[in-house]
Amino acid sequence: YYTLFVENGRIINTPDSMMMDGLREIARVHGGMFRLTPNQNLMIADIAPSARRAVLKLMQRHGLDKLNRGSGLRLNSMACVALPTCGLAMAESERYLPHLITKLDGILEAHGLAGDPITIRMTGCPNGCARPYIAEIGLTGRVAGRYNLFLGGGFHGERLNKMYLENVDENEIIAVLDKVLGHYARDRYAGEHFGDFAIRAGYVAEVKEGRHFND
């Protein structure tokens, strides 16, 4: 078994990874299954021992072996398609989140958090097709370039988050997360996830029942 990180679920060829070509070639030698995960990733499942070497070589040839090397934030990110695909979208999501994460990666590196898993999810409207309301960091589009920011979801999706700021732009998002992530790096407990810390530190209240989400 091998699970590939597929950023925002989009299987395409890029200069860094010829993912679509690579998966096509793997399908020709792989007698098992391809499974889609609930987090938009893809699992090459039931690889026969006799095919393992061939699959690995094809992954290396097409750059698929490099896909899982992102920061803990990027590897736990999700976005809906939003603009221009979805007629309900009010802001960018799939096309924008990777660029925002690149900027946040610098902040994570500065605070020593680059390898720490933190869930972040973005949607182009409040409908929440990428499940932003259970992410440790959630962003939902309001208008072009502006989002509602949510904090405090459970890392494993077991708890709703809560709105922390409304209708903020990129500069505000980065400034706020720089502050909160820095606080997290300094004062977290051993093994404490970011969403749990955001509640313990008082940034947002814990949502214990869905009916209190908007309180």
PDB file of C-alpha atoms in Angstrom:
ATOM      1  CA  TYR A   1       0.000   0.000   0.000  1.00  0.00           C
ATOM      2  CA  TYR A   2       1.124   3.546  -0.693  1.00  0.00           C
ATOM      3  CA  THR A   3      -0.939   6.678  -0.105  1.00  0.00           C
ATOM      4  CA  LEU A   4      -0.151   9.669  -2.315  1.00  0.00           C
ATOM      5  CA  PHE A   5      -0.872  13.224  -1.188  1.00  0.00           C
ATOM      6  CA  VAL A   6      -2.927  14.788  -3.982  1.00  0.00           C
ATOM      7  CA  GLU A   7      -3.156  18.522  -3.355  1.00  0.00           C
ATOM      8  CA  ASN A   8      -6.851  19.442  -3.291  1.00  0.00           C
ATOM      9  CA  GLY A   9      -7.657  16.156  -5.035  1.00  0.00           C
ATOM     10  CA  ARG A  10      -6.537  17.387  -8.467  1.00  0.00           C
ATOM     11  CA  ILE A  11      -4.680  14.694 -10.445  1.00  0.00           C
ATOM     12  CA  ILE A  12      -2.740  16.608 -13.091  1.00  0.00           C
ATOM     13  CA  ASN A  13       0.714  16.740 -14.622  1.00  0.00           C
ATOM     14  CA  THR A  14       2.953  19.532 -13.318  1.00  0.00           C
ATOM     15  CA  PRO A  15       6.615  20.409 -13.953  1.00  0.00           C
ATOM     16  CA  ASP A  16       7.499  18.790 -10.600  1.00  0.00           C
ATOM     17  CA  SER A  17       5.341  15.679 -10.854  1.00  0.00           C
ATOM     18  CA  MET A  18       3.811  13.976 -13.874  1.00  0.00           C
ATOM     19  CA  MET A  19       1.107  12.501 -11.668  1.00  0.00           C
ATOM     20  CA  MET A  20      -1.467  11.658 -14.315  1.00  0.00           C
ATOM     21  CA  ASP A  21       1.093   9.997 -16.602  1.00  0.00           C
ATOM     22  CA  GLY A  22       2.668   8.171 -13.674  1.00  0.00           C
ATOM     23  CA  LEU A  23      -0.606   6.743 -12.398  1.00  0.00           C
ATOM     24  CA  ARG A  24      -1.515   5.628 -15.913  1.00  0.00           C
ATOM     25  CA  GLU A  25       1.777   3.745 -16.195  1.00  0.00           C
ATOM     26  CA  ILE A  26       1.352   2.230 -12.728  1.00  0.00           C
ATOM     27  CA  ALA A  27      -2.147   1.031 -13.665  1.00  0.00           C
ATOM     28  CA  ARG A  28      -0.580  -1.024 -16.462  1.00  0.00           C
ATOM     29  CA  VAL A  29       1.529  -3.102 -14.015  1.00  0.00           C
ATOM     30  CA  HIS A  30      -0.600  -2.898 -10.863  1.00  0.00           C
ATOM     31  CA  GLY A  31      -3.098  -5.719 -10.378  1.00  0.00           C
ATOM     32  CA  GLY A  32      -4.597  -4.298  -7.184  1.00  0.00           C
ATOM     33  CA  MET A  33      -6.832  -1.280  -6.611  1.00  0.00           C
ATOM     34  CA  PHE A  34      -6.704   2.506  -6.539  1.00  0.00           C
ATOM     35  CA  ARG A  35      -8.690   3.927  -3.613  1.00  0.00           C
ATOM     36  CA  LEU A  36      -9.782   7.521  -3.084  1.00  0.00           C
ATOM     37  CA  THR A  37      -9.576   8.691   0.522  1.00  0.00           C
ATOM     38  CA  PRO A  38     -12.007  11.094   2.290  1.00  0.00           C
ATOM     39  CA  ASN A  39      -9.147  13.633   2.449  1.00  0.00           C
ATOM     40  CA  GLN A  40      -8.794  13.897  -1.355  1.00  0.00           C
ATOM     41  CA  ASN A  41      -5.745  11.632  -1.531  1.00  0.00           C
ATOM     42  CA  LEU A  42      -5.160   8.410  -3.478  1.00  0.00           C
ATOM     43  CA  MET A  43      -4.044   5.004  -2.221  1.00  0.00           C
ATOM     44  CA  ILE A  44      -2.294   2.473  -4.421  1.00  0.00           C
ATOM     45  CA  ALA A  45      -3.688  -0.599  -2.670  1.00  0.00           C
ATOM     46  CA  ASP A  46      -2.920  -4.326  -2.673  1.00  0.00           C
ATOM     47  CA  ILE A  47       0.389  -4.023  -4.505  1.00  0.00           C
ATOM     48  CA  ALA A  48       1.626  -7.519  -5.318  1.00  0.00           C
ATOM     49  CA  PRO A  49       5.158  -8.277  -4.040  1.00  0.00           C
ATOM     50  CA  SER A  50       6.177  -9.075  -7.617  1.00  0.00           C
ATOM     51  CA  ALA A  51       5.020  -5.611  -8.785  1.00  0.00           C
ATOM     52  CA  ARG A  52       6.463  -3.582  -5.920  1.00  0.00           C
ATOM     53  CA  ARG A  53       9.790  -2.777  -7.591  1.00  0.00           C
ATOM     54  CA  ALA A  54       8.137  -1.774 -10.870  1.00  0.00           C
ATOM     55  CA  VAL A  55       5.628   0.475  -9.074  1.00  0.00           C
ATOM     56  CA  LEU A  56       8.388   2.144  -7.073  1.00  0.00           C
ATOM     57  CA  LYS A  57      10.474   2.804 -10.181  1.00  0.00           C
ATOM     58  CA  LEU A  58       7.492   4.348 -11.953  1.00  0.00           C
ATOM     59  CA  MET A  59       6.781   6.554  -8.934  1.00  0.00           C
ATOM     60  CA  GLN A  60      10.376   7.777  -8.926  1.00  0.00           C
ATOM     61  CA  ARG A  61      10.437   8.312 -12.697  1.00  0.00           C
ATOM     62  CA  HIS A  62       7.334  10.521 -12.616  1.00  0.00           C
ATOM     63  CA  GLY A  63       8.098  12.340  -9.347  1.00  0.00           C
ATOM     64  CA  LEU A  64       5.287  10.719  -7.361  1.00  0.00           C
ATOM     65  CA  ASP A  65       7.705   9.767  -4.572  1.00  0.00           C
ATOM     66  CA  LYS A  66       8.172  13.500  -3.825  1.00  0.00           C
ATOM     67  CA  LEU A  67       4.489  14.348  -3.307  1.00  0.00           C
ATOM     68  CA  ASN A  68       4.463  13.454   0.405  1.00  0.00           C
ATOM     69  CA  ARG A  69       7.324  15.789   1.356  1.00  0.00           C
ATOM     70  CA  GLY A  70       5.324  18.941   2.115  1.00  0.00           C
ATOM     71  CA  SER A  71       4.881  20.608   5.482  1.00  0.00           C
ATOM     72  CA  GLY A  72       2.541  19.120   8.046  1.00  0.00           C
ATOM     73  CA  LEU A  73       0.081  21.892   7.195  1.00  0.00           C
ATOM     74  CA  ARG A  74       0.110  21.215   3.446  1.00  0.00           C
ATOM     75  CA  LEU A  75      -0.233  17.451   3.866  1.00  0.00           C
ATOM     76  CA  ASN A  76      -3.354  18.030   5.978  1.00  0.00           C
ATOM     77  CA  SER A  77      -4.965  20.639   3.714  1.00  0.00           C
ATOM     78  CA  MET A  78      -8.158  20.456   1.670  1.00  0.00           C
ATOM     79  CA  ALA A  79     -10.019  22.850  -0.601  1.00  0.00           C
ATOM     80  CA  CYS A  80     -13.178  22.766  -2.677  1.00  0.00           C
ATOM     81  CA  VAL A  81     -13.018  23.558  -6.393  1.00  0.00           C
ATOM     82  CA  ALA A  82     -14.611  27.039  -6.009  1.00  0.00           C
ATOM     83  CA  LEU A  83     -13.890  29.496  -8.848  1.00  0.00           C
ATOM     84  CA  PRO A  84     -14.216  29.103 -11.789  1.00  0.00           C
ATOM     85  CA  THR A  85     -15.816  25.644 -11.573  1.00  0.00           C
ATOM     86  CA  CYS A  86     -18.539  26.165  -8.974  1.00  0.00           C
ATOM     87  CA  GLY A  87     -21.345  28.655  -9.597  1.00  0.00           C
ATOM     88  CA  LEU A  88     -21.886  29.120  -5.855  1.00  0.00           C
ATOM     89  CA  ALA A  89     -18.337  30.224  -5.076  1.00  0.00           C
ATOM     90  CA  MET A  90     -17.759  33.775  -3.884  1.00  0.00           C
ATOM     91  CA  ALA A  91     -13.971  33.510  -3.460  1.00  0.00           C
ATOM     92  CA  GLU A  92     -11.044  31.373  -4.611  1.00  0.00           C
ATOM     93  CA  SER A  93     -10.214  28.105  -2.878  1.00  0.00           C
ATOM     94  CA  GLU A  94      -8.508  25.301  -4.830  1.00  0.00           C
ATOM     95  CA  ARG A  95      -6.392  27.716  -6.890  1.00  0.00           C
ATOM     96  CA  TYR A  96      -5.522  29.914  -3.899  1.00  0.00           C
ATOM     97  CA  LEU A  97      -4.956  27.662  -0.885  1.00  0.00           C
ATOM     98  CA  PRO A  98      -1.603  26.232  -2.104  1.00  0.00           C
ATOM     99  CA  HIS A  99      -0.200  29.768  -2.424  1.00  0.00           C
ATOM    100  CA  LEU A 100      -1.471  30.752   1.030  1.00  0.00           C
ATOM    101  CA  ILE A 101       0.094  27.625   2.530  1.00  0.00           C
ATOM    102  CA  THR A 102       3.418  28.483   0.900  1.00  0.00           C
ATOM    103  CA  LYS A 103       3.349  31.801   2.763  1.00  0.00           C
ATOM    104  CA  LEU A 104       2.286  30.108   5.989  1.00  0.00           C
ATOM    105  CA  ASP A 105       5.077  27.550   5.612  1.00  0.00           C
ATOM    106  CA  GLY A 106       7.588  30.336   6.216  1.00  0.00           C
ATOM    107  CA  ILE A 107       5.831  31.181   9.468  1.00  0.00           C
ATOM    108  CA  LEU A 108       5.755  27.525  10.504  1.00  0.00           C
ATOM    109  CA  GLU A 109       9.462  27.208   9.766  1.00  0.00           C
ATOM    110  CA  ALA A 110      10.242  30.297  11.848  1.00  0.00           C
ATOM    111  CA  HIS A 111       8.306  28.859  14.800  1.00  0.00           C
ATOM    112  CA  GLY A 112       9.731  25.358  14.446  1.00  0.00           C
ATOM    113  CA  LEU A 113       6.399  23.871  13.375  1.00  0.00           C
ATOM    114  CA  ALA A 114       7.068  22.874   9.762  1.00  0.00           C
ATOM    115  CA  GLY A 115       6.785  19.153  10.474  1.00  0.00           C
ATOM    116  CA  ASP A 116       3.799  19.346  12.803  1.00  0.00           C
ATOM    117  CA  PRO A 117       0.460  18.112  11.384  1.00  0.00           C
ATOM    118  CA  ILE A 118      -2.200  20.856  11.437  1.00  0.00           C
ATOM    119  CA  THR A 119      -5.443  20.617   9.473  1.00  0.00           C
ATOM    120  CA  ILE A 120      -6.409  23.561   7.275  1.00  0.00           C
ATOM    121  CA  ARG A 121      -9.401  23.626   4.934  1.00  0.00           C
ATOM    122  CA  MET A 122     -10.764  26.293   2.641  1.00  0.00           C
ATOM    123  CA  THR A 123     -13.972  26.731   0.669  1.00  0.00           C
ATOM    124  CA  GLY A 124     -15.143  29.429  -1.695  1.00  0.00           C
ATOM    125  CA  CYS A 125     -18.457  29.868   0.121  1.00  0.00           C
ATOM    126  CA  PRO A 126     -20.133  28.954   3.439  1.00  0.00           C
ATOM    127  CA  ASN A 127     -21.548  25.672   2.078  1.00  0.00           C
ATOM    128  CA  GLY A 128     -18.320  24.042   3.222  1.00  0.00           C
ATOM    129  CA  CYS A 129     -17.768  21.290   0.639  1.00  0.00           C
ATOM    130  CA  ALA A 130     -14.200  20.681   1.912  1.00  0.00           C
ATOM    131  CA  ARG A 131     -15.493  20.342   5.510  1.00  0.00           C
ATOM    132  CA  PRO A 132     -13.796  23.529   6.826  1.00  0.00           C
ATOM    133  CA  TYR A 133     -15.946  23.545   9.964  1.00  0.00           C
ATOM    134  CA  ILE A 134     -14.082  20.600  11.497  1.00  0.00           C
ATOM    135  CA  ALA A 135     -10.587  21.843  10.605  1.00  0.00           C
ATOM    136  CA  GLU A 136      -8.157  23.270  13.133  1.00  0.00           C
ATOM    137  CA  ILE A 137      -7.905  26.227  10.743  1.00  0.00           C
ATOM    138  CA  GLY A 138     -10.948  26.816   8.556  1.00  0.00           C
ATOM    139  CA  LEU A 139     -11.471  29.475   5.894  1.00  0.00           C
ATOM    140  CA  THR A 140     -14.740  30.135   4.054  1.00  0.00           C
ATOM    141  CA  GLY A 141     -15.059  32.694   1.267  1.00  0.00           C
ATOM    142  CA  ARG A 142     -17.199  35.805   1.647  1.00  0.00           C
ATOM    143  CA  VAL A 143     -16.223  37.851  -1.407  1.00  0.00           C
ATOM    144  CA  ALA A 144     -13.187  37.820  -3.677  1.00  0.00           C
ATOM    145  CA  GLY A 145     -10.085  37.850  -1.476  1.00  0.00           C
ATOM    146  CA  ARG A 146     -11.894  37.808   1.879  1.00  0.00           C
ATOM    147  CA  TYR A 147     -12.703  34.923   4.205  1.00  0.00           C
ATOM    148  CA  ASN A 148     -14.140  34.021   7.579  1.00  0.00           C
ATOM    149  CA  LEU A 149     -11.465  32.440   9.776  1.00  0.00           C
ATOM    150  CA  PHE A 150     -12.347  29.560  12.096  1.00  0.00           C
ATOM    151  CA  LEU A 151     -10.165  27.969  14.785  1.00  0.00           C
ATOM    152  CA  GLY A 152     -10.439  25.090  17.213  1.00  0.00           C
ATOM    153  CA  GLY A 153     -11.640  22.096  15.221  1.00  0.00           C
ATOM    154  CA  GLY A 154     -10.521  18.618  16.221  1.00  0.00           C
ATOM    155  CA  PHE A 155      -7.488  17.247  14.399  1.00  0.00           C
ATOM    156  CA  HIS A 156      -9.323  13.974  13.754  1.00  0.00           C
ATOM    157  CA  GLY A 157     -12.540  15.732  12.732  1.00  0.00           C
ATOM    158  CA  GLU A 158     -14.244  14.961  16.033  1.00  0.00           C
ATOM    159  CA  ARG A 159     -15.143  18.573  16.938  1.00  0.00           C
ATOM    160  CA  LEU A 160     -16.533  21.639  15.193  1.00  0.00           C
ATOM    161  CA  ASN A 161     -14.456  24.802  15.170  1.00  0.00           C
ATOM    162  CA  LYS A 162     -15.688  28.330  15.848  1.00  0.00           C
ATOM    163  CA  MET A 163     -15.404  31.616  13.986  1.00  0.00           C
ATOM    164  CA  TYR A 164     -12.489  33.711  15.194  1.00  0.00           C
ATOM    165  CA  LEU A 165     -12.500  36.550  12.642  1.00  0.00           C
ATOM    166  CA  GLU A 166     -14.986  37.620   9.998  1.00  0.00           C
ATOM    167  CA  ASN A 167     -14.342  38.938   6.486  1.00  0.00           C
ATOM    168  CA  VAL A 168     -10.527  39.136   6.624  1.00  0.00           C
ATOM    169  CA  ASP A 169      -8.031  39.368   3.762  1.00  0.00           C
ATOM    170  CA  GLU A 170      -4.736  37.566   3.248  1.00  0.00           C
ATOM    171  CA  ASN A 171      -2.634  40.042   5.216  1.00  0.00           C
ATOM    172  CA  GLU A 172      -4.941  39.766   8.214  1.00  0.00           C
ATOM    173  CA  ILE A 173      -5.059  35.974   7.981  1.00  0.00           C
ATOM    174  CA  ILE A 174      -1.275  35.698   7.901  1.00  0.00           C
ATOM    175  CA  ALA A 175      -0.779  38.189  10.737  1.00  0.00           C
ATOM    176  CA  VAL A 176      -3.297  36.441  12.997  1.00  0.00           C
ATOM    177  CA  LEU A 177      -1.989  32.962  12.299  1.00  0.00           C
ATOM    178  CA  ASP A 178       1.585  34.131  12.846  1.00  0.00           C
ATOM    179  CA  LYS A 179       0.552  35.310  16.309  1.00  0.00           C
ATOM    180  CA  VAL A 180      -1.476  32.238  17.248  1.00  0.00           C
ATOM    181  CA  LEU A 181       0.987  29.723  15.807  1.00  0.00           C
ATOM    182  CA  GLY A 182       3.841  31.450  17.630  1.00  0.00           C
ATOM    183  CA  HIS A 183       1.878  31.202  20.869  1.00  0.00           C
ATOM    184  CA  TYR A 184       1.209  27.533  20.143  1.00  0.00           C
ATOM    185  CA  ALA A 185       4.901  26.835  19.536  1.00  0.00           C
ATOM    186  CA  ARG A 186       5.855  28.436  22.849  1.00  0.00           C
ATOM    187  CA  ASP A 187       3.160  27.169  25.193  1.00  0.00           C
ATOM    188  CA  ARG A 188       1.693  23.934  23.866  1.00  0.00           C
ATOM    189  CA  TYR A 189       1.624  20.780  25.907  1.00  0.00           C
ATOM    190  CA  ALA A 190       3.463  17.695  24.721  1.00  0.00           C
ATOM    191  CA  GLY A 191       1.372  16.058  22.013  1.00  0.00           C
ATOM    192  CA  GLU A 192      -1.251  18.832  22.055  1.00  0.00           C
ATOM    193  CA  HIS A 193      -2.846  19.528  18.684  1.00  0.00           C
ATOM    194  CA  PHE A 194      -3.261  23.092  17.446  1.00  0.00           C
ATOM    195  CA  GLY A 195      -7.073  23.028  17.602  1.00  0.00           C
ATOM    196  CA  ASP A 196      -7.015  21.869  21.215  1.00  0.00           C
ATOM    197  CA  PHE A 197      -4.529  24.604  22.086  1.00  0.00           C
ATOM    198  CA  ALA A 198      -6.656  27.303  20.436  1.00  0.00           C
ATOM    199  CA  ILE A 199      -9.463  26.400  22.840  1.00  0.00           C
ATOM    200  CA  ARG A 200      -7.268  26.012  25.916  1.00  0.00           C
ATOM    201  CA  ALA A 201      -5.543  29.355  25.229  1.00  0.00           C
ATOM    202  CA  GLY A 202      -8.910  31.123  24.934  1.00  0.00           C
ATOM    203  CA  TYR A 203      -8.877  32.085  21.258  1.00  0.00           C
ATOM    204  CA  VAL A 204     -12.242  30.379  20.740  1.00  0.00           C
ATOM    205  CA  ALA A 205     -14.727  28.538  22.919  1.00  0.00           C
ATOM    206  CA  GLU A 206     -15.101  24.793  22.559  1.00  0.00           C
ATOM    207  CA  VAL A 207     -18.133  23.726  20.539  1.00  0.00           C
ATOM    208  CA  LYS A 208     -19.546  20.801  22.502  1.00  0.00           C
ATOM    209  CA  GLU A 209     -22.777  20.547  20.517  1.00  0.00           C
ATOM    210  CA  GLY A 210     -23.550  21.587  16.953  1.00  0.00           C
ATOM    211  CA  ARG A 211     -26.441  23.816  18.049  1.00  0.00           C
ATOM    212  CA  HIS A 212     -23.905  26.060  19.803  1.00  0.00           C
ATOM    213  CA  PHE A 213     -21.722  26.537  16.696  1.00  0.00           C
ATOM    214  CA  ASN A 214     -23.001  30.086  16.090  1.00  0.00           C
ATOM    215  CA  ASP A 215     -23.292  31.193  19.724  1.00  0.00           C
TER     216      ASP A 215
END
